[in-house]
Amino acid sequence: MSSFDNIDWNQAVKKEARGIRDDDLGEVQQIYQENVITKVGLIDKVTYSIPKSLVDRFDGHTLRFKITKEEAEARFKTKDEVWL
């Protein structure tokens, strides 16, 4: 069993998402079967679709991922329209 199997995903929505170095990955917007959708930014919003397998832990306030912001930008940045 992986660490993310014990997470109550409904409680993670609208919570903070952070990376390895406490990188800001935004706020959790939606949870899908395999991915967590986060959004960061006030004016120029960026959306990430990050696999649940990269979740490290959830403490009730912050969902922590095992990636850096640079990895999120390079591998998981997506277009907002995909998730509307």
mmCIF file with all atom_site columns, C-alpha atoms in Angstrom:
data_model
loop_
_atom_site.group_PDB
_atom_site.id
_atom_site.type_symbol
_atom_site.label_atom_id
_atom_site.label_alt_id
_atom_site.label_comp_id
_atom_site.label_asym_id
_atom_site.label_entity_id
_atom_site.label_seq_id
_atom_site.pdbx_PDB_ins_code
_atom_site.Cartn_x
_atom_site.Cartn_y
_atom_site.Cartn_z
_atom_site.occupancy
_atom_site.B_iso_or_equiv
_atom_site.pdbx_formal_charge
_atom_site.auth_seq_id
_atom_site.auth_comp_id
_atom_site.auth_asym_id
_atom_site.auth_atom_id
_atom_site.pdbx_PDB_model_num
ATOM 1  C CA . MET A 1 1  ? 0.000   0.000  0.000   1.00 0.00 ? 1  MET A CA 1
ATOM 2  C CA . SER A 1 2  ? 1.392   3.391  -0.941  1.00 0.00 ? 2  SER A CA 1
ATOM 3  C CA . SER A 1 3  ? 1.297   6.437  1.318   1.00 0.00 ? 3  SER A CA 1
ATOM 4  C CA . PHE A 1 4  ? -1.329  8.185  -0.797  1.00 0.00 ? 4  PHE A CA 1
ATOM 5  C CA . ASP A 1 5  ? -3.850  5.340  -0.336  1.00 0.00 ? 5  ASP A CA 1
ATOM 6  C CA . ASN A 1 6  ? -4.609  6.606  3.190   1.00 0.00 ? 6  ASN A CA 1
ATOM 7  C CA . ILE A 1 7  ? -5.454  10.162 2.126   1.00 0.00 ? 7  ILE A CA 1
ATOM 8  C CA . ASP A 1 8  ? -9.033  11.422 2.305   1.00 0.00 ? 8  ASP A CA 1
ATOM 9  C CA . TRP A 1 9  ? -8.913  13.143 -1.090  1.00 0.00 ? 9  TRP A CA 1
ATOM 10 C CA . ASN A 1 10 ? -12.138 15.083 -0.475  1.00 0.00 ? 10 ASN A CA 1
ATOM 11 C CA . GLN A 1 11 ? -10.423 16.900 2.407   1.00 0.00 ? 11 GLN A CA 1
ATOM 12 C CA . ALA A 1 12 ? -7.445  17.823 0.199   1.00 0.00 ? 12 ALA A CA 1
ATOM 13 C CA . VAL A 1 13 ? -9.533  19.977 -2.173  1.00 0.00 ? 13 VAL A CA 1
ATOM 14 C CA . LYS A 1 14 ? -8.955  23.725 -1.624  1.00 0.00 ? 14 LYS A CA 1
ATOM 15 C CA . LYS A 1 15 ? -5.848  22.995 0.449   1.00 0.00 ? 15 LYS A CA 1
ATOM 16 C CA . GLU A 1 16 ? -2.292  24.143 -0.212  1.00 0.00 ? 16 GLU A CA 1
ATOM 17 C CA . ALA A 1 17 ? 0.003   22.065 -2.447  1.00 0.00 ? 17 ALA A CA 1
ATOM 18 C CA . ARG A 1 18 ? 3.757   22.103 -1.814  1.00 0.00 ? 18 ARG A CA 1
ATOM 19 C CA . GLY A 1 19 ? 6.802   20.463 -3.348  1.00 0.00 ? 19 GLY A CA 1
ATOM 20 C CA . ILE A 1 20 ? 10.083  19.061 -2.008  1.00 0.00 ? 20 ILE A CA 1
ATOM 21 C CA . ARG A 1 21 ? 11.715  22.370 -1.027  1.00 0.00 ? 21 ARG A CA 1
ATOM 22 C CA . ASP A 1 22 ? 8.420   23.804 0.195   1.00 0.00 ? 22 ASP A CA 1
ATOM 23 C CA . ASP A 1 23 ? 7.882   24.963 -3.407  1.00 0.00 ? 23 ASP A CA 1
ATOM 24 C CA . ASP A 1 24 ? 4.465   26.553 -3.960  1.00 0.00 ? 24 ASP A CA 1
ATOM 25 C CA . LEU A 1 25 ? 2.440   24.311 -6.274  1.00 0.00 ? 25 LEU A CA 1
ATOM 26 C CA . GLY A 1 26 ? -0.773  26.247 -5.691  1.00 0.00 ? 26 GLY A CA 1
ATOM 27 C CA . GLU A 1 27 ? -4.107  25.166 -4.324  1.00 0.00 ? 27 GLU A CA 1
ATOM 28 C CA . VAL A 1 28 ? -5.704  21.783 -4.963  1.00 0.00 ? 28 VAL A CA 1
ATOM 29 C CA . GLN A 1 29 ? -8.659  22.343 -7.302  1.00 0.00 ? 29 GLN A CA 1
ATOM 30 C CA . GLN A 1 30 ? -9.825  18.854 -8.209  1.00 0.00 ? 30 GLN A CA 1
ATOM 31 C CA . ILE A 1 31 ? -8.972  15.225 -7.645  1.00 0.00 ? 31 ILE A CA 1
ATOM 32 C CA . TYR A 1 32 ? -9.237  12.725 -10.458 1.00 0.00 ? 32 TYR A CA 1
ATOM 33 C CA . GLN A 1 33 ? -8.649  8.992  -10.370 1.00 0.00 ? 33 GLN A CA 1
ATOM 34 C CA . GLU A 1 34 ? -4.935  9.281  -11.180 1.00 0.00 ? 34 GLU A CA 1
ATOM 35 C CA . ASN A 1 35 ? -4.136  13.020 -10.904 1.00 0.00 ? 35 ASN A CA 1
ATOM 36 C CA . VAL A 1 36 ? -4.358  16.009 -8.593  1.00 0.00 ? 36 VAL A CA 1
ATOM 37 C CA . ILE A 1 37 ? -5.164  19.318 -10.303 1.00 0.00 ? 37 ILE A CA 1
ATOM 38 C CA . THR A 1 38 ? -3.590  22.379 -8.690  1.00 0.00 ? 38 THR A CA 1
ATOM 39 C CA . LYS A 1 39 ? -3.648  26.030 -9.662  1.00 0.00 ? 39 LYS A CA 1
ATOM 40 C CA . VAL A 1 40 ? -1.137  28.723 -8.654  1.00 0.00 ? 40 VAL A CA 1
ATOM 41 C CA . GLY A 1 41 ? -0.952  32.467 -9.300  1.00 0.00 ? 41 GLY A CA 1
ATOM 42 C CA . LEU A 1 42 ? -3.170  35.500 -8.990  1.00 0.00 ? 42 LEU A CA 1
ATOM 43 C CA . ILE A 1 43 ? -3.086  37.013 -12.462 1.00 0.00 ? 43 ILE A CA 1
ATOM 44 C CA . ASP A 1 44 ? -1.149  34.587 -14.640 1.00 0.00 ? 44 ASP A CA 1
ATOM 45 C CA . LYS A 1 45 ? -2.574  31.353 -13.278 1.00 0.00 ? 45 LYS A CA 1
ATOM 46 C CA . VAL A 1 46 ? -0.706  28.120 -13.908 1.00 0.00 ? 46 VAL A CA 1
ATOM 47 C CA . THR A 1 47 ? -2.415  24.732 -13.697 1.00 0.00 ? 47 THR A CA 1
ATOM 48 C CA . TYR A 1 48 ? -0.662  21.459 -12.915 1.00 0.00 ? 48 TYR A CA 1
ATOM 49 C CA . SER A 1 49 ? -1.962  17.918 -13.322 1.00 0.00 ? 49 SER A CA 1
ATOM 50 C CA . ILE A 1 50 ? 0.266   15.916 -10.977 1.00 0.00 ? 50 ILE A CA 1
ATOM 51 C CA . PRO A 1 51 ? 0.007   12.126 -10.592 1.00 0.00 ? 51 PRO A CA 1
ATOM 52 C CA . LYS A 1 52 ? -1.206  10.948 -7.205  1.00 0.00 ? 52 LYS A CA 1
ATOM 53 C CA . SER A 1 53 ? 1.790   8.612  -7.134  1.00 0.00 ? 53 SER A CA 1
ATOM 54 C CA . LEU A 1 54 ? 3.973   11.698 -6.499  1.00 0.00 ? 54 LEU A CA 1
ATOM 55 C CA . VAL A 1 55 ? 2.122   12.656 -3.311  1.00 0.00 ? 55 VAL A CA 1
ATOM 56 C CA . ASP A 1 56 ? 4.312   12.344 -0.232  1.00 0.00 ? 56 ASP A CA 1
ATOM 57 C CA . ARG A 1 57 ? 1.773   13.114 2.497   1.00 0.00 ? 57 ARG A CA 1
ATOM 58 C CA . PHE A 1 58 ? -1.230  15.187 3.573   1.00 0.00 ? 58 PHE A CA 1
ATOM 59 C CA . ASP A 1 59 ? -1.351  16.693 7.062   1.00 0.00 ? 59 ASP A CA 1
ATOM 60 C CA . GLY A 1 60 ? -4.884  18.055 6.827   1.00 0.00 ? 60 GLY A CA 1
ATOM 61 C CA . HIS A 1 61 ? -3.673  21.481 5.683   1.00 0.00 ? 61 HIS A CA 1
ATOM 62 C CA . THR A 1 62 ? -1.009  20.879 3.041   1.00 0.00 ? 62 THR A CA 1
ATOM 63 C CA . LEU A 1 63 ? -0.684  18.224 0.334   1.00 0.00 ? 63 LEU A CA 1
ATOM 64 C CA . ARG A 1 64 ? 3.031   17.552 -0.111  1.00 0.00 ? 64 ARG A CA 1
ATOM 65 C CA . PHE A 1 65 ? 4.483   16.227 -3.375  1.00 0.00 ? 65 PHE A CA 1
ATOM 66 C CA . LYS A 1 66 ? 7.808   14.500 -4.059  1.00 0.00 ? 66 LYS A CA 1
ATOM 67 C CA . ILE A 1 67 ? 8.728   16.933 -6.851  1.00 0.00 ? 67 ILE A CA 1
ATOM 68 C CA . THR A 1 68 ? 10.189  20.417 -7.214  1.00 0.00 ? 68 THR A CA 1
ATOM 69 C CA . LYS A 1 69 ? 8.449   23.389 -8.803  1.00 0.00 ? 69 LYS A CA 1
ATOM 70 C CA . GLU A 1 70 ? 10.862  23.036 -11.747 1.00 0.00 ? 70 GLU A CA 1
ATOM 71 C CA . GLU A 1 71 ? 9.763   19.420 -12.276 1.00 0.00 ? 71 GLU A CA 1
ATOM 72 C CA . ALA A 1 72 ? 6.107   20.460 -12.055 1.00 0.00 ? 72 ALA A CA 1
ATOM 73 C CA . GLU A 1 73 ? 6.705   23.182 -14.666 1.00 0.00 ? 73 GLU A CA 1
ATOM 74 C CA . ALA A 1 74 ? 8.544   20.843 -17.029 1.00 0.00 ? 74 ALA A CA 1
ATOM 75 C CA . ARG A 1 75 ? 6.378   17.740 -16.700 1.00 0.00 ? 75 ARG A CA 1
ATOM 76 C CA . PHE A 1 76 ? 2.925   18.567 -15.353 1.00 0.00 ? 76 PHE A CA 1
ATOM 77 C CA . LYS A 1 77 ? 1.985   22.098 -16.452 1.00 0.00 ? 77 LYS A CA 1
ATOM 78 C CA . THR A 1 78 ? -1.245  22.005 -18.456 1.00 0.00 ? 78 THR A CA 1
ATOM 79 C CA . LYS A 1 79 ? -3.801  24.223 -20.141 1.00 0.00 ? 79 LYS A CA 1
ATOM 80 C CA . ASP A 1 80 ? -6.745  25.383 -18.005 1.00 0.00 ? 80 ASP A CA 1
ATOM 81 C CA . GLU A 1 81 ? -9.229  24.474 -20.718 1.00 0.00 ? 81 GLU A CA 1
ATOM 82 C CA . VAL A 1 82 ? -8.480  20.775 -20.265 1.00 0.00 ? 82 VAL A CA 1
ATOM 83 C CA . TRP A 1 83 ? -10.012 20.794 -16.778 1.00 0.00 ? 83 TRP A CA 1
ATOM 84 C CA . LEU A 1 84 ? -13.083 22.998 -17.339 1.00 0.00 ? 84 LEU A CA 1
#
